[in-house]
XYZ file of C-alpha atoms in Angstrom:
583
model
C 90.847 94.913 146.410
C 93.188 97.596 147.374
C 94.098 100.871 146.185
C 97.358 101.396 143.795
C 99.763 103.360 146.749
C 103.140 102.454 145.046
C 104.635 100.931 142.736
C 105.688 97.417 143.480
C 109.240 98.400 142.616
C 109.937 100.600 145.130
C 109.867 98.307 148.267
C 111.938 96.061 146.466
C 114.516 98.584 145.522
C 114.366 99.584 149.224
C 115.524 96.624 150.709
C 118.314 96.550 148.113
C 119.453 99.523 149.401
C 119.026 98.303 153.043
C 120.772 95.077 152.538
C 124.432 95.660 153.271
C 123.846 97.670 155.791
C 122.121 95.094 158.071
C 124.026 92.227 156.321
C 126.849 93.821 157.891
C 125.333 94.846 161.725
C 122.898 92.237 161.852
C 124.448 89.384 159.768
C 123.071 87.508 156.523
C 120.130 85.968 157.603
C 118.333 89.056 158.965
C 119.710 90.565 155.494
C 118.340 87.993 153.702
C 115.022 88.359 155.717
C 114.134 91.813 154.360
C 114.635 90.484 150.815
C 112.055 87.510 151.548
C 110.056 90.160 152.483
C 109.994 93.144 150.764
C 109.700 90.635 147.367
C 107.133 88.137 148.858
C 104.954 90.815 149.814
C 104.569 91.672 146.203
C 102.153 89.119 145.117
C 99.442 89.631 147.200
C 99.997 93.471 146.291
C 99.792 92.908 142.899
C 96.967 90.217 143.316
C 94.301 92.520 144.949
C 95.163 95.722 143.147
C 92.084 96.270 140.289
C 93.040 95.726 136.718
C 92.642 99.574 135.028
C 94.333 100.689 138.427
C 97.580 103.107 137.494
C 99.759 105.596 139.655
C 100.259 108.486 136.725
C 101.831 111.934 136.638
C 105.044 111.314 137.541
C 107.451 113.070 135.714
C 110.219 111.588 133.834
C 112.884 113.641 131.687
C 109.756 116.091 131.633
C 107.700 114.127 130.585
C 104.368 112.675 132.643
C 104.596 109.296 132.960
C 102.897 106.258 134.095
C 104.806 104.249 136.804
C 102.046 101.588 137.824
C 99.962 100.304 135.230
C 97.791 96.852 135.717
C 96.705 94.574 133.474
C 96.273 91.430 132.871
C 99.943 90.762 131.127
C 101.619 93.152 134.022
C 99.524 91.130 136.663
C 101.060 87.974 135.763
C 104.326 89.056 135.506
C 104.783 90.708 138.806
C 103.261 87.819 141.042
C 105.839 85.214 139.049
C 108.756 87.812 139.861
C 107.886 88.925 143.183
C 107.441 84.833 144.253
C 110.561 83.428 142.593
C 111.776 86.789 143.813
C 111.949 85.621 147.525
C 112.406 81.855 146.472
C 115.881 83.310 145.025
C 116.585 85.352 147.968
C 115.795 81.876 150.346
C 118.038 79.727 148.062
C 120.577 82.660 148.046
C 120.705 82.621 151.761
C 121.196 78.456 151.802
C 123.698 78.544 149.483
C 126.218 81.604 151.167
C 125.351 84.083 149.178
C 126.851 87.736 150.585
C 124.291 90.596 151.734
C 126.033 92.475 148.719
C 125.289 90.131 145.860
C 121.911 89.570 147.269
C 121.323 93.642 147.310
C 121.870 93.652 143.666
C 119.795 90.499 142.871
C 116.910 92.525 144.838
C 117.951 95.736 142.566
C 117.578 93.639 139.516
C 114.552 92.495 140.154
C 113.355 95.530 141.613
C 113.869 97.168 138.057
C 112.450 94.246 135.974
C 109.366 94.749 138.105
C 109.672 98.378 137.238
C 110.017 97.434 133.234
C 106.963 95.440 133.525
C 104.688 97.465 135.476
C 105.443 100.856 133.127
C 102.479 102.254 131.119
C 104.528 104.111 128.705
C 107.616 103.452 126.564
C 109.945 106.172 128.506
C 109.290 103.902 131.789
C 110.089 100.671 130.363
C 113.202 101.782 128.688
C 114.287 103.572 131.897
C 113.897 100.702 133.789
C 114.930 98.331 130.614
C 118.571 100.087 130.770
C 118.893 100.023 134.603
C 117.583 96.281 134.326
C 121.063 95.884 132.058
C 123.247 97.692 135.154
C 121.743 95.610 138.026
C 122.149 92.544 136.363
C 125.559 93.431 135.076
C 126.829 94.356 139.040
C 125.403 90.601 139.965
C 127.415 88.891 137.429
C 130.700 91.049 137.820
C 130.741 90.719 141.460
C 131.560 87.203 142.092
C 135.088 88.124 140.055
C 137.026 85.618 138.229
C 135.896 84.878 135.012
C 132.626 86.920 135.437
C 134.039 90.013 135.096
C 135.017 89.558 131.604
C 131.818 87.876 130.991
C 130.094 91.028 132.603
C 131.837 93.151 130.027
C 130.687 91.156 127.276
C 126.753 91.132 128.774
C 126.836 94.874 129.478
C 128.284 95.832 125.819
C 125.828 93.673 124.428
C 122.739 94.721 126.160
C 123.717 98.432 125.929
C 123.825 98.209 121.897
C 120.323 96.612 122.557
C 118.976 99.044 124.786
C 120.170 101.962 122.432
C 118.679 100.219 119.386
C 115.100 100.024 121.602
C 115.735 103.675 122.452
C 115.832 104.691 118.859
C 112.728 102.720 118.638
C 111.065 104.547 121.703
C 111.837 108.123 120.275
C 110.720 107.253 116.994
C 107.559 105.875 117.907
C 106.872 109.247 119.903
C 107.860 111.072 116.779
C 105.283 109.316 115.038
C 102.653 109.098 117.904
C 103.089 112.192 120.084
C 103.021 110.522 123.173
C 104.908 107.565 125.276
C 101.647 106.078 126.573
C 100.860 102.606 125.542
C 97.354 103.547 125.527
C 98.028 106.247 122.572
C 99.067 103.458 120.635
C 97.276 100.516 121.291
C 98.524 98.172 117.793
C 102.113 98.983 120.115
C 104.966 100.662 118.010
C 104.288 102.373 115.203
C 106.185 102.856 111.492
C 108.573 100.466 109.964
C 112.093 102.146 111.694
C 110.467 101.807 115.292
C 109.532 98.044 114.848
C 112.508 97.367 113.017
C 114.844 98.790 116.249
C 112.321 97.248 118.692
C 112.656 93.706 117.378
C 116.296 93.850 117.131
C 116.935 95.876 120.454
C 114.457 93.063 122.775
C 116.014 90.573 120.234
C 119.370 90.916 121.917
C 117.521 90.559 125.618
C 115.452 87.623 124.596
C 118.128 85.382 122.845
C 117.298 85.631 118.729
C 119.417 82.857 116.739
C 123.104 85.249 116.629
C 122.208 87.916 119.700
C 121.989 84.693 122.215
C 125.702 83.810 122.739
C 125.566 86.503 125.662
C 123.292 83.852 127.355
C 125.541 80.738 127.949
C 128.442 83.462 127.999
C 127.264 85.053 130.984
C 124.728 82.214 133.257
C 127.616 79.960 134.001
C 130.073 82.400 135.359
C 128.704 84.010 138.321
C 127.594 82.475 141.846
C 124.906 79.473 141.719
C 122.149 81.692 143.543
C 123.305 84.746 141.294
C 122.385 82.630 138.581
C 118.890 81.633 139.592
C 118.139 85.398 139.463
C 119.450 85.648 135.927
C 117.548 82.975 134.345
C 114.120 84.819 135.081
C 114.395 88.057 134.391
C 115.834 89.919 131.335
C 114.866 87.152 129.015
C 111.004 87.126 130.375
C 110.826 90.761 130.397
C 112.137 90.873 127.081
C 109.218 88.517 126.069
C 106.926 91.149 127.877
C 108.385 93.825 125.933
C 107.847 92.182 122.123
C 104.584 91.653 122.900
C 103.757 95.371 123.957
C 105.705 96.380 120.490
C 103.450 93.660 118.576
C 100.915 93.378 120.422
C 98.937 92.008 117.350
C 101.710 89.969 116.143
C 104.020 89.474 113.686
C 104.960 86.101 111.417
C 108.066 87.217 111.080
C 108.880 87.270 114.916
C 106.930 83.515 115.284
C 109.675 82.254 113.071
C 112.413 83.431 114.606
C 110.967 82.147 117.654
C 110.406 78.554 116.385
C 114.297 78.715 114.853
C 115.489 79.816 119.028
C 113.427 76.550 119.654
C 115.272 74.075 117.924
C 118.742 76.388 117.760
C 118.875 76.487 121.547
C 118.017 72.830 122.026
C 120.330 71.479 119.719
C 123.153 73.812 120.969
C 122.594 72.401 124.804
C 122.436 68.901 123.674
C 126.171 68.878 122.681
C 127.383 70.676 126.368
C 128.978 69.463 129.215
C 128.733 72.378 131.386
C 125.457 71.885 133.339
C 124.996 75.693 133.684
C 125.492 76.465 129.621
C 123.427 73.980 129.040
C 120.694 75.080 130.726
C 121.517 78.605 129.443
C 120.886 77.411 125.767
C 117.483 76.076 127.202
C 116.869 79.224 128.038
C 117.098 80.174 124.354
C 115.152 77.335 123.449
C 111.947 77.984 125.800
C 112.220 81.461 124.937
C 111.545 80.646 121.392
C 107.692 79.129 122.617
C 106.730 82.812 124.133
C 108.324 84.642 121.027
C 106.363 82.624 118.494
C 103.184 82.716 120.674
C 103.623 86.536 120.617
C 104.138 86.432 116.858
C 101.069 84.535 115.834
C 98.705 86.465 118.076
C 95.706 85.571 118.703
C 93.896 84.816 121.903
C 95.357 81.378 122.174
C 98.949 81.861 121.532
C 99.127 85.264 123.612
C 98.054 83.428 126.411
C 100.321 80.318 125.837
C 103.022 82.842 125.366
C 102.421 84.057 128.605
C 101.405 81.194 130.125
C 105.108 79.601 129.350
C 106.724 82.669 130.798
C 105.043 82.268 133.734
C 105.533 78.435 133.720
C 109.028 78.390 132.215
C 110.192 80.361 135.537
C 109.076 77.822 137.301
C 111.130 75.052 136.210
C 113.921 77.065 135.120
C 114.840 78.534 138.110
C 114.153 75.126 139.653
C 116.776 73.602 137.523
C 119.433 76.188 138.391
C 118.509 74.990 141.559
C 119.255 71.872 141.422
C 122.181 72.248 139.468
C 123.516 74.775 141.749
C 123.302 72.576 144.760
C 125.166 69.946 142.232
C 127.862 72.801 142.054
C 127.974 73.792 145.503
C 128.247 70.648 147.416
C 130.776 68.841 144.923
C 132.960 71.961 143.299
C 131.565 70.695 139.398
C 130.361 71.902 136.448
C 130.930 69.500 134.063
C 128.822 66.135 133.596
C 132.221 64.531 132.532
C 133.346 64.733 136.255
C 129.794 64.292 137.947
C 127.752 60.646 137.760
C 125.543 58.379 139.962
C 124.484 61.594 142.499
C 121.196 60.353 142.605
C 122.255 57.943 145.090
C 123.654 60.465 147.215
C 121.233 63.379 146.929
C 117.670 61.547 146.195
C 116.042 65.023 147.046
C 117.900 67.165 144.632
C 117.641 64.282 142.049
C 113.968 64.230 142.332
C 113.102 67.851 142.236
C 115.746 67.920 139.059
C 113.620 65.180 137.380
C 110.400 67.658 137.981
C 111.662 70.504 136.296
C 112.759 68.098 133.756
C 110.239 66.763 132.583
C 108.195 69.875 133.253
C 110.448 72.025 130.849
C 110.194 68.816 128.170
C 106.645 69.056 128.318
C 105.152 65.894 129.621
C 101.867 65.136 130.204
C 101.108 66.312 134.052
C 103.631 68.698 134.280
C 103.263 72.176 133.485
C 105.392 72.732 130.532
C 103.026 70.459 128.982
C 100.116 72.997 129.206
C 101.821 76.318 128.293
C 103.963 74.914 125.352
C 101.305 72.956 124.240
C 98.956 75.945 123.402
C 101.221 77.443 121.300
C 101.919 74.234 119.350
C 98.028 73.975 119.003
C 97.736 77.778 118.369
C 100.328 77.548 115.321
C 98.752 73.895 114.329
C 95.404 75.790 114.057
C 97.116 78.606 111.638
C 98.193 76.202 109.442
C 101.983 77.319 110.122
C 103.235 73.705 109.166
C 106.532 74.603 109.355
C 106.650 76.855 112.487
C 104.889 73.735 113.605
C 107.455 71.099 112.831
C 110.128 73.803 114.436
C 108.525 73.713 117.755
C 108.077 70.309 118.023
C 111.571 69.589 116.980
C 112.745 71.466 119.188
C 110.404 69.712 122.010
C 112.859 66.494 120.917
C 115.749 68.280 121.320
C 114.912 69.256 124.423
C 113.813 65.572 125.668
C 116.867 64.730 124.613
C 119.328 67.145 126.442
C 117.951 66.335 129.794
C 117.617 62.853 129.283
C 121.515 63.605 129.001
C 121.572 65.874 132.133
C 119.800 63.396 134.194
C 121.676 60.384 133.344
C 125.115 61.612 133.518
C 124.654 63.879 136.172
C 122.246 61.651 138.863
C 121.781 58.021 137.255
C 125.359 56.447 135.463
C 128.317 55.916 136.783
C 129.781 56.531 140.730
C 130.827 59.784 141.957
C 134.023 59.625 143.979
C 133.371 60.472 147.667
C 130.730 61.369 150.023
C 128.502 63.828 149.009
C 125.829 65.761 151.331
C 122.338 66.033 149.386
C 120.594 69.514 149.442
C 120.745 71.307 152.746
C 116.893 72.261 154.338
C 117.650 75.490 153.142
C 117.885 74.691 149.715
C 115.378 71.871 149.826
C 112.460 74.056 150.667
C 112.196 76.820 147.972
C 112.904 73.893 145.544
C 110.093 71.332 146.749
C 107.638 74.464 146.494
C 108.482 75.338 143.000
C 108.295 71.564 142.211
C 105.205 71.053 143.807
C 103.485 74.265 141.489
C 105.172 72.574 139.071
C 102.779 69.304 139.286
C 99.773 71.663 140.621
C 99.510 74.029 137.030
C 100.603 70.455 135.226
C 97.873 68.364 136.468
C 94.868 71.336 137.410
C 95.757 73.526 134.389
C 92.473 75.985 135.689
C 94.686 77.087 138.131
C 96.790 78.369 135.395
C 93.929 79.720 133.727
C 92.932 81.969 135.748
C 95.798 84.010 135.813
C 96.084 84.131 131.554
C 94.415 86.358 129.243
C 92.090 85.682 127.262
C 90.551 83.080 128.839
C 86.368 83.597 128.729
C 85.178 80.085 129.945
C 86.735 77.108 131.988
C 85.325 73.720 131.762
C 86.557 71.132 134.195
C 90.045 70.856 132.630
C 89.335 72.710 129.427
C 89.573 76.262 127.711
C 87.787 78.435 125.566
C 90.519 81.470 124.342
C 88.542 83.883 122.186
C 86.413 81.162 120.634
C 89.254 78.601 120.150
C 88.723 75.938 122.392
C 91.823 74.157 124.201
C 91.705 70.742 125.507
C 95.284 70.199 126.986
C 93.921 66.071 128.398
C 93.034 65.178 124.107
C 94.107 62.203 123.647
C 95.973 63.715 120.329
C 97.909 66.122 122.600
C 98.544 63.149 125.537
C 99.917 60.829 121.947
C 102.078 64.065 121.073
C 103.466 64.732 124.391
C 104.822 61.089 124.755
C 105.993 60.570 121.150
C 108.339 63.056 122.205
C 109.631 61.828 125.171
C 109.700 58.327 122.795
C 111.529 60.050 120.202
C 114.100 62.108 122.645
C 114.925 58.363 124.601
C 115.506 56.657 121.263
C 117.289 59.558 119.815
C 119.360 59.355 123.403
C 120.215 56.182 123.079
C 121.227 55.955 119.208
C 123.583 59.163 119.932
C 124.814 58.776 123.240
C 128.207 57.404 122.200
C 128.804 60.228 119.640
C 127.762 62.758 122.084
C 129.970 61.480 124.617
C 132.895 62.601 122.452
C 131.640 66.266 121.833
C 134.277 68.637 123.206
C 133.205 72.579 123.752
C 131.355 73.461 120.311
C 132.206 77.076 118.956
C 129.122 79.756 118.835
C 128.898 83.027 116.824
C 130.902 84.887 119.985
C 134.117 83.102 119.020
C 133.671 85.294 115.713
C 132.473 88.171 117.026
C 134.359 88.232 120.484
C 138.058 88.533 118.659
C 136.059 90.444 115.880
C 135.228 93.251 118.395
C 138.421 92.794 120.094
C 140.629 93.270 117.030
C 138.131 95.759 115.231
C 138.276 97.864 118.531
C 141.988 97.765 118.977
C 141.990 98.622 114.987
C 140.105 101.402 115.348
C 141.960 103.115 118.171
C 145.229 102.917 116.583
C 143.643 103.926 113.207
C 142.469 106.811 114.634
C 145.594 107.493 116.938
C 147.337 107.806 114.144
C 145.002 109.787 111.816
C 145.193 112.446 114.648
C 149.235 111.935 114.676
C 149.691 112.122 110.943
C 146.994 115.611 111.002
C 149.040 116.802 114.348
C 152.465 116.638 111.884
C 150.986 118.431 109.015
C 149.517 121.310 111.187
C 152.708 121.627 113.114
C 154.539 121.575 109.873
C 152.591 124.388 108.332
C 152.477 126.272 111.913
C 156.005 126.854 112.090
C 156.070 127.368 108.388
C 153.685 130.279 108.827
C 156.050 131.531 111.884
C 158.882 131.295 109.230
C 157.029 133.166 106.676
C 155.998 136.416 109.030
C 159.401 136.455 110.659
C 161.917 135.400 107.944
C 159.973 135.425 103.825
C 163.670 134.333 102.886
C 163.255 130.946 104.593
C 160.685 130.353 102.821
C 159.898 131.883 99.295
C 163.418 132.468 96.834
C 164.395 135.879 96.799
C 162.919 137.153 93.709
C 159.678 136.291 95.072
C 160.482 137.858 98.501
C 161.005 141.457 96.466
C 157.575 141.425 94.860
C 155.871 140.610 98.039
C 154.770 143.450 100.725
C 154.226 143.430 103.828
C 150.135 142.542 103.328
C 151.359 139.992 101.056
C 153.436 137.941 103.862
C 151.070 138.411 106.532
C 147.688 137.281 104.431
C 149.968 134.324 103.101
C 150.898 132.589 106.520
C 146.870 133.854 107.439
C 146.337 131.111 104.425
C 148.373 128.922 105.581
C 146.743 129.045 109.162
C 143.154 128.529 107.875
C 144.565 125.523 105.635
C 145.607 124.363 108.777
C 142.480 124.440 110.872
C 140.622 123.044 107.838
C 143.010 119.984 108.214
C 141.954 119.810 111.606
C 138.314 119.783 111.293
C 138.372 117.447 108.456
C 140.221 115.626 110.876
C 137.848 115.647 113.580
């Protein structure tokens, strides 16, 4: 064990910062170097620091704050960031990535580690909002197309992290205090929840905050992209579950609707990037029901999917990516038969497949089982038939992927497979992929909750989890059944599925019109209350200089002096009051 010195963060954040410079004396690999690094050396940090361990009294908007606080939840989620940390930064490197980009990858996931590693709500939602900025420079730098997309992200995740920063001041109105510890049941009173679940909502992808998600993934570079899937989405997860930290149904159900929502929604694209970004959605959905039922055995499936669901989804950004980058493609239309041509990239592809489908012997299968079993055990039957729908759906989008993409059809010209570069942080993740599918104790002992091991099984607060039944095994594969027959009956009318409208073509114009409304409504409020002030101005002027101009003779004669003066003082006042109505 070793003492807490620093936050994890702040080497990370440092090499950010260092990146251009030597990018630009030294050249990219050197660059890219540091990165490996300063994020590698973060899980055996995290690893042998003590749970309890904190680094407190650091001051924050004056207020003493907690910077570095581990637990079991923080644990796992800084040795999964710091490792696919430097796996990004590897396949970043092998794919031409610029020192630049890569310095604000490492600044984004320098501040997700931040988020996660927080012991107090002013922490997290400091390093929640400059989680939204990092990750909005990544996207917006590649140009094109991303910068409009960047717009959209930022907008969107700023009207999220507001709505959690109304949550975070009205919990500490109620509470007294920022500390998680003050609060242990996590935020408290109706508003604060309310404004939590709607603010992480946006960063975790509920059904009609999510279009952000396939909006943003498929614009950017491939490696930028690998970085994206992990992080605000997971440490949105993270956050729910210190807000409701004993659960709420409410949240489970939205999370089983993101199941089958997402899946369905990626079944009928064509982009290989915005499909996997509606995945994202989809996977999501296990965690947030897993944190909504609570309980020893969904928290820790919950977790255990975050932790596994970065495996495989950052694997298959991977391998699409290197689809991307050695043939110029996005869409499956224009892609077929590259298995023949890139058997490396094909296999690892097929890994995080079936991994993220949930086959037996892959890890998926482990994590997303548990919270299946957890809301099968509750009695949930309908949260229950959500999630497993959506484990169709999602056998049957990357049987599509797959086939299109590596086995039908002949791709036109020569095409190099995956460079060594790229094929070595991929074989790893697939290989951990197998490892934590096929020796789930390995998983185990990272979770919480977990009190006993026995060869392959679990006990989770009393509940006992056999992942090797032969009713979960019979599960697993009537999936995979039901996703190739379901494949093959709709293959034809899924072949003819152009781009399918989501809730941003209503609300993209919306705010675009509604915004553009508003400015001229007010630009001319102010004109029209500019024109009556001026009008009664020079009337006043009139009135001191000149009563005749004004007022009809006879009234002039009864008027003195006082009279005309305190009049055009009226009208002045009138005309301020116009003003500040106005305003």
């Amino acid at each position: 064990m070793v003492d807490p010195l620093v936050p994890p963060f702040v080497p990370v954040l440092l090499a950010a910062l260092l990146l251009p410079v030597v990018g630009k004396y030294l050249g990219r690999g050197p660059a890219h170097a540091v990165g490996i690094l300063a994020t590698a050396v973060v899980v055996p940090y995290v690893w042998l620091v003590p749970e309890g361990a904190f680094v407190a009294g650091v001051d924050l908007f004056g207020f003493e704050t907690v910077l570095f606080n581990v637990d079991v939840f923080s644990r796992l989620m800084g040795l999964i960031f710091g490792f696919i940390g430097a796996v990004a930064v590897a396949y970043s490197w092998a794919t031409d990535a610029d020192a630049v980009q890569t310095a604000f990858a490492l600044s984004y996931v320098g501040t997700s580690l931040g988020a996660v590693f927080g012991g107090d709500w002013l922490t997290l939602i400091f390093f929640w909002e400059l989680m939204a900025v990092t990750s909005t420079l990544l996207v917006w730098h590649y140009g094109g197309k991303a910068v409009r997309a960047a717009f959209r992200y930022a907008l969107l995740h700023g009207i999220g992290g507001t709505l959690l920063l109304g949550a975070v001041v009205w919990h500490f109105a109620e509470v007294g205090s920022f500390l998680f510890s003050a609060a242990p049941g996590g935020m408290v009173g109706p508003v604060a929840q309310t404004l939590a679940a709607i603010g992480m909502g946006v960063n975790v992808g509920f059904v009609g905050l999510h279009a952000w998600l396939p909006d943003t993934y498929p614009r950017p570079h491939v490696a930028a992209s690998v970085f994206l899937c992990v992080f605000t989405t997971k440490t949105g997860v993270y956050g729910l579950f210190r807000a409701f930290p004993e659960g709420e149904l409410a949240i489970a159900y939205v999370g089983g609707a993101m199941a089958l929502f997402g899946a369905c929604m990626a079944l009928l694209q064509n982009d290989m990037r915005r499909l996997l970004s509606y995945h994202i959605q989809s996977q999501v959905g296990y965690m947030v029901a897993g944190v909504g039922l609570a309980g020893s055995l969904a928290t820790a499936g919950a977790f255990g999917h975050v932790f596994n669901h970065i495996l495989y989804k950052s694997l298959l950004f991977m391998t699409v990516g290197v689809v991307v980058y050695r043939t110029g493609e996005e869409s499956l239309k224009k892609l077929g038969g590259l298995g023949r041509q890139m058997p490396i990239t094909a296999i690892v592809f097929f890994v995080a497949a079936l991994s993220i489908a949930g086959f037996p012997g892959f890890n998926g299968f482990v994590s997303k089982g548990m919270v299946i079993v957890a809301a099968h055990y509750k009695h949930y039957d309908v949260l229950w038939y959500l999630l497993l729908a959506g484990g169709v759906g999602t056998f049957l989008s990357f049987i599509k992927l797959g086939y299109y993409a590596f086995l039908h059809g002949e791709y036109e010209g020569t095409v190099k497979d995956a460079s060594l570069g790229q094929a070595v942080p991929m074989v790893a993740v697939a290989a951990l992929c197998v490892l934590f599918g096929l020796y789930p104790p390995a998983l185990y002992e990272i979770l919480p909750g977990v009190t006993e091991v026995h060869g392959l099984d679990a006990v989770l607060g009393g509940t006992e989890f056999h992942p090797f039944s032969p009713s979960h095994l019979l599960e697993g594969v009537a999936l995979a059944a039901a996703g190739v027959i379901g494949f093959v009956i709709l293959k034809t009318p899924l072949s003819r599925v152009a781009k399918v409208p989501d809730v941003d073509s209503l609300y993209n114009p919306g705010g675009l019109y509604g915004t553009r409304a508003l400015v001229v409504g007010v630009t001319e409020l102010y004109a029209a209350v500019d024109r009556v002030v001026v009008g009664l101005t020079r009337a006043t002027i009139r009135l001191v200089r000149d009563p005749r101009t004004v007022l009809d003779d006879a009234t002039v004669d009864r008027l003195t002096r006082q009279d005309t003066i305190g009049f055009g003082v009226l009208l002045v006042v009138v005309a301020l009051l116009v003003t500040v109505v106005a305003l």
